[in-house]
Amino acid sequence: MKRIYTIDIIIRSMMIHFIEGGGFSGNIYLIEGDHPVIIDTGWDANIDRIAPQIEQALGGKELDKIILTHRHVDHIGGALAIKKKFGGTIYAQKEEAEALRQGDPESTGARMFGTRVKPMDVVDLDDGDVIDLGDGGSLKVMKTPGHTTGGICLLDSEGGLFSGDTVFTEGGVGRWDLPTGDFKMLLKSIEALAELPIVSLYPGHGMPAEKNGAEHIKLSLKNLKGYGAYG
Ligand SMILES: [Zn+2]
């Protein structure tokens, strides 16, 4: 009998540009496509450092959406400047969106870092929403509270996870001691993420992992359970 061996080949066709956050600034990701999307915008309203890379990635297209994983100033600070220069509608989970519409200095961390957040127009997202990227690609919104109350991860249609500050590579986890943060919620969120067959992990700080994303998340879960034992 002839045996047929099958080999799983993972092909990620999505073109994702990584703009590394400098200093306190969060990472920025740009997904190319019919409807280009930016995920998080970094700390700074002065976007001179990042604008050339965004411009090159867009290749003359307008941005379609600016999606914010959560309300913190190191992820949303560049949103209005990016929108002004490259277009796009700003989206965030509805609890986070409300804080951004108000320009809330406390829960965004703006006051803590001695800066301000300008109130901005934001369209609400919530758990389960699906964002069409064109070219057959999509992003699914997963509400993953714990770092903030309405923080989200975005799961792309090829097994990539944009995880904001919920979970990082190499077993890192988000802080739960900031305003609206909660340890138990964070644990529950990371437990849910650890069940998923994540290929690539694109966190809000530190380096992304193109492969073995699920292993990174499992390590984060193990570490968080360890912190819980002491916390
Ligand atoms: Zn954060």
CSV table of C-alpha atoms and ligand atoms in Angstrom, one decimal:
chain,number,residue,atom,x,y,z
A,1,MET,CA,0.0,0.0,0.0
A,2,LYS,CA,1.3,3.4,-0.9
A,3,ARG,CA,1.3,5.8,1.9
A,4,ILE,CA,0.7,9.4,1.3
A,5,TYR,CA,2.5,11.8,3.5
A,6,THR,CA,1.1,15.2,4.0
A,7,ILE,CA,3.1,18.1,5.2
A,8,ASP,CA,1.5,21.2,6.7
A,9,ILE,CA,2.9,24.2,5.1
A,10,ILE,CA,2.0,27.4,6.7
A,11,ILE,CA,1.8,30.2,4.2
A,12,ARG,CA,1.2,33.7,5.4
A,13,SER,CA,0.5,35.8,2.4
A,14,MET,CA,-0.4,38.9,4.3
A,15,MET,CA,2.2,41.7,4.0
A,16,ILE,CA,2.7,43.2,7.4
A,17,HIS,CA,5.0,46.1,8.1
A,18,PHE,CA,6.5,46.4,11.5
A,19,ILE,CA,7.5,49.8,12.8
A,20,GLU,CA,9.3,49.3,16.1
A,21,GLY,CA,8.3,51.5,18.9
A,22,GLY,CA,11.2,53.6,20.2
A,23,GLY,CA,11.5,54.3,24.0
A,24,PHE,CA,8.1,54.2,25.6
A,25,SER,CA,6.4,54.1,22.3
A,26,GLY,CA,4.3,51.1,21.3
A,27,ASN,CA,4.9,49.2,18.1
A,28,ILE,CA,3.0,50.0,14.9
A,29,TYR,CA,1.8,47.5,12.4
A,30,LEU,CA,0.6,48.2,8.9
A,31,ILE,CA,-1.2,45.6,6.9
A,32,GLU,CA,-1.0,46.1,3.1
A,33,GLY,CA,-4.1,45.3,1.0
A,34,ASP,CA,-7.1,46.7,-0.8
A,35,HIS,CA,-8.0,48.3,2.5
A,36,PRO,CA,-4.7,49.2,4.3
A,37,VAL,CA,-5.0,49.1,8.0
A,38,ILE,CA,-2.7,50.4,10.8
A,39,ILE,CA,-2.8,48.8,14.2
A,40,ASP,CA,-1.7,51.2,16.9
A,41,THR,CA,0.0,54.5,16.3
A,42,GLY,CA,2.8,54.9,18.8
A,43,TRP,CA,3.3,57.5,21.4
A,44,ASP,CA,4.2,60.6,19.5
A,45,ALA,CA,1.9,63.2,17.8
A,46,ASN,CA,5.1,64.1,15.9
A,47,ILE,CA,5.1,61.4,13.3
A,48,ASP,CA,8.2,62.5,11.4
A,49,ARG,CA,10.2,59.4,12.5
A,50,ILE,CA,7.6,56.9,11.2
A,51,ALA,CA,5.9,58.8,8.3
A,52,PRO,CA,8.5,57.7,5.6
A,53,GLN,CA,8.0,54.0,6.5
A,54,ILE,CA,4.2,54.3,6.4
A,55,GLU,CA,4.3,56.2,3.1
A,56,GLN,CA,6.5,53.6,1.5
A,57,ALA,CA,4.3,50.7,2.8
A,58,LEU,CA,1.1,52.4,1.5
A,59,GLY,CA,2.6,53.0,-2.0
A,60,GLY,CA,0.3,55.9,-2.7
A,61,LYS,CA,-2.8,54.4,-1.3
A,62,GLU,CA,-4.9,56.0,1.5
A,63,LEU,CA,-5.1,54.3,4.8
A,64,ASP,CA,-8.6,52.8,5.3
A,65,LYS,CA,-8.6,52.2,9.1
A,66,ILE,CA,-6.6,53.0,12.2
A,67,ILE,CA,-7.3,50.4,14.8
A,68,LEU,CA,-6.3,51.0,18.4
A,69,THR,CA,-5.8,47.9,20.6
A,70,HIS,CA,-6.4,50.0,23.8
A,71,ARG,CA,-6.6,53.5,25.2
A,72,HIS,CA,-3.0,54.0,26.4
A,73,VAL,CA,-1.2,57.0,25.2
A,74,ASP,CA,1.9,55.1,24.0
A,75,HIS,CA,-0.5,53.3,21.5
A,76,ILE,CA,-2.9,56.1,20.5
A,77,GLY,CA,-0.6,59.3,20.7
A,78,GLY,CA,0.0,59.3,16.9
A,79,ALA,CA,-3.5,58.5,15.8
A,80,LEU,CA,-4.7,62.0,14.9
A,81,ALA,CA,-1.5,62.9,13.1
A,82,ILE,CA,-1.5,59.7,11.1
A,83,LYS,CA,-5.1,60.2,10.2
A,84,LYS,CA,-4.4,63.8,9.0
A,85,LYS,CA,-1.5,62.7,6.8
A,86,PHE,CA,-2.6,59.3,5.5
A,87,GLY,CA,-6.4,59.3,6.0
A,88,GLY,CA,-8.4,56.5,7.7
A,89,THR,CA,-11.1,56.2,10.3
A,90,ILE,CA,-10.1,55.5,13.9
A,91,TYR,CA,-11.6,52.4,15.6
A,92,ALA,CA,-11.4,51.1,19.1
A,93,GLN,CA,-13.4,48.8,21.4
A,94,LYS,CA,-16.3,50.8,22.7
A,95,GLU,CA,-15.2,51.3,26.3
A,96,GLU,CA,-11.7,52.4,25.1
A,97,ALA,CA,-13.4,54.5,22.4
A,98,GLU,CA,-15.4,56.5,25.0
A,99,ALA,CA,-12.2,57.3,26.9
A,100,LEU,CA,-10.6,58.5,23.7
A,101,ARG,CA,-13.6,60.6,22.7
A,102,GLN,CA,-13.3,62.3,26.1
A,103,GLY,CA,-9.5,62.6,25.9
A,104,ASP,CA,-9.5,61.1,29.4
A,105,PRO,CA,-6.1,62.0,30.9
A,106,GLU,CA,-6.3,59.4,33.7
A,107,SER,CA,-7.1,56.1,32.2
A,108,THR,CA,-5.1,56.8,29.0
A,109,GLY,CA,-2.0,57.3,31.1
A,110,ALA,CA,-1.5,60.8,29.7
A,111,ARG,CA,-1.3,62.5,33.0
A,112,MET,CA,1.0,59.9,34.4
A,113,PHE,CA,3.4,60.6,31.5
A,114,GLY,CA,3.0,64.3,31.7
A,115,THR,CA,1.3,64.7,28.4
A,116,ARG,CA,-2.2,65.2,27.0
A,117,VAL,CA,-4.6,63.3,24.8
A,118,LYS,CA,-6.7,65.3,22.4
A,119,PRO,CA,-10.3,64.1,22.2
A,120,MET,CA,-10.7,62.2,18.9
A,121,ASP,CA,-13.5,60.8,16.8
A,122,VAL,CA,-13.5,57.0,17.2
A,123,VAL,CA,-15.9,54.4,15.8
A,124,ASP,CA,-16.8,51.6,18.2
A,125,LEU,CA,-15.7,48.0,17.8
A,126,ASP,CA,-16.6,45.1,20.0
A,127,ASP,CA,-15.9,41.4,20.6
A,128,GLY,CA,-16.6,39.3,17.5
A,129,ASP,CA,-16.6,42.1,14.9
A,130,VAL,CA,-14.9,41.2,11.7
A,131,ILE,CA,-12.9,43.8,9.7
A,132,ASP,CA,-12.5,43.2,6.0
A,133,LEU,CA,-9.0,43.9,4.7
A,134,GLY,CA,-9.9,43.1,1.0
A,135,ASP,CA,-7.9,40.5,-0.9
A,136,GLY,CA,-9.8,37.8,1.1
A,137,GLY,CA,-8.1,38.8,4.4
A,138,SER,CA,-9.8,39.8,7.6
A,139,LEU,CA,-9.3,40.7,11.2
A,140,LYS,CA,-11.4,39.4,14.0
A,141,VAL,CA,-11.8,41.5,17.1
A,142,MET,CA,-11.3,39.6,20.4
A,143,LYS,CA,-12.0,41.5,23.6
A,144,THR,CA,-9.2,40.6,26.0
A,145,PRO,CA,-9.7,42.7,29.1
A,146,GLY,CA,-7.2,42.8,32.0
A,147,HIS,CA,-4.5,45.3,30.9
A,148,THR,CA,-7.4,47.8,30.3
A,149,THR,CA,-11.1,47.0,30.6
A,150,GLY,CA,-11.8,47.1,26.9
A,151,GLY,CA,-8.5,46.1,25.4
A,152,ILE,CA,-8.6,43.9,22.2
A,153,CYS,CA,-6.5,41.5,20.3
A,154,LEU,CA,-6.9,41.2,16.5
A,155,LEU,CA,-6.8,37.8,15.0
A,156,ASP,CA,-6.0,37.8,11.3
A,157,SER,CA,-7.4,35.2,8.9
A,158,GLU,CA,-4.0,33.5,8.6
A,159,GLY,CA,-3.4,32.8,12.3
A,160,GLY,CA,-1.6,36.0,13.2
A,161,LEU,CA,-2.5,37.8,16.4
A,162,PHE,CA,-2.0,41.5,17.1
A,163,SER,CA,-1.9,41.4,20.8
A,164,GLY,CA,-1.5,45.0,22.0
A,165,ASP,CA,-0.4,45.0,25.6
A,166,THR,CA,-2.2,41.8,26.6
A,167,VAL,CA,0.6,39.4,25.8
A,168,PHE,CA,4.1,39.8,24.5
A,169,THR,CA,6.6,37.4,22.9
A,170,GLU,CA,9.0,35.4,25.2
A,171,GLY,CA,6.4,34.9,27.8
A,172,GLY,CA,5.7,38.6,28.6
A,173,VAL,CA,2.3,39.8,29.9
A,174,GLY,CA,0.7,43.2,30.2
A,175,ARG,CA,0.6,45.2,33.4
A,176,TRP,CA,-2.7,44.8,35.3
A,177,ASP,CA,-2.0,47.5,37.9
A,178,LEU,CA,-2.9,50.6,35.8
A,179,PRO,CA,-6.3,52.3,35.9
A,180,THR,CA,-9.1,49.8,34.7
A,181,GLY,CA,-6.6,46.9,34.8
A,182,ASP,CA,-7.5,43.6,36.5
A,183,PHE,CA,-5.3,40.5,37.2
A,184,LYS,CA,-8.2,38.0,37.0
A,185,MET,CA,-9.5,39.4,33.8
A,186,LEU,CA,-6.0,39.3,32.3
A,187,LEU,CA,-5.6,35.7,33.3
A,188,LYS,CA,-8.9,34.8,31.8
A,189,SER,CA,-8.0,36.6,28.5
A,190,ILE,CA,-4.6,34.9,28.2
A,191,GLU,CA,-6.1,31.6,29.0
A,192,ALA,CA,-8.5,32.0,26.0
A,193,LEU,CA,-5.7,33.1,23.8
A,194,ALA,CA,-3.6,30.1,24.8
A,195,GLU,CA,-6.3,27.8,23.3
A,196,LEU,CA,-5.8,29.3,19.8
A,197,PRO,CA,-3.5,28.0,17.1
A,198,ILE,CA,-1.6,31.2,16.7
A,199,VAL,CA,1.1,31.2,14.1
A,200,SER,CA,2.6,34.8,14.3
A,201,LEU,CA,2.4,37.0,17.3
A,202,TYR,CA,2.6,40.8,16.9
A,203,PRO,CA,2.8,42.4,20.3
A,204,GLY,CA,2.4,46.1,21.3
A,205,HIS,CA,6.0,46.2,22.6
A,206,GLY,CA,9.1,44.2,22.0
A,207,MET,CA,9.8,42.0,19.0
A,208,PRO,CA,7.2,40.1,17.0
A,209,ALA,CA,7.5,36.3,16.4
A,210,GLU,CA,6.7,35.1,12.9
A,211,LYS,CA,6.4,31.5,14.0
A,212,ASN,CA,5.3,29.5,17.1
A,213,GLY,CA,3.1,32.3,18.4
A,214,ALA,CA,1.0,29.8,20.4
A,215,GLU,CA,4.2,28.7,22.3
A,216,HIS,CA,5.0,32.3,23.3
A,217,ILE,CA,1.4,32.7,24.6
A,218,LYS,CA,1.5,29.5,26.6
A,219,LEU,CA,4.7,30.7,28.2
A,220,SER,CA,3.0,34.0,29.1
A,221,LEU,CA,0.1,32.1,30.7
A,222,LYS,CA,2.5,30.0,32.7
A,223,ASN,CA,4.3,33.2,33.9
A,224,LEU,CA,1.1,35.0,34.7
A,225,LYS,CA,-0.1,32.1,36.8
A,226,GLY,CA,3.3,32.3,38.6
A,227,TYR,CA,2.8,36.0,39.4
A,228,GLY,CA,-0.7,35.2,40.6
A,229,ALA,CA,0.7,32.9,43.2
A,230,TYR,CA,2.6,35.8,44.7
A,231,GLY,CA,0.1,38.6,44.0
B,1,ZN,ZN,-1.0,49.7,27.5
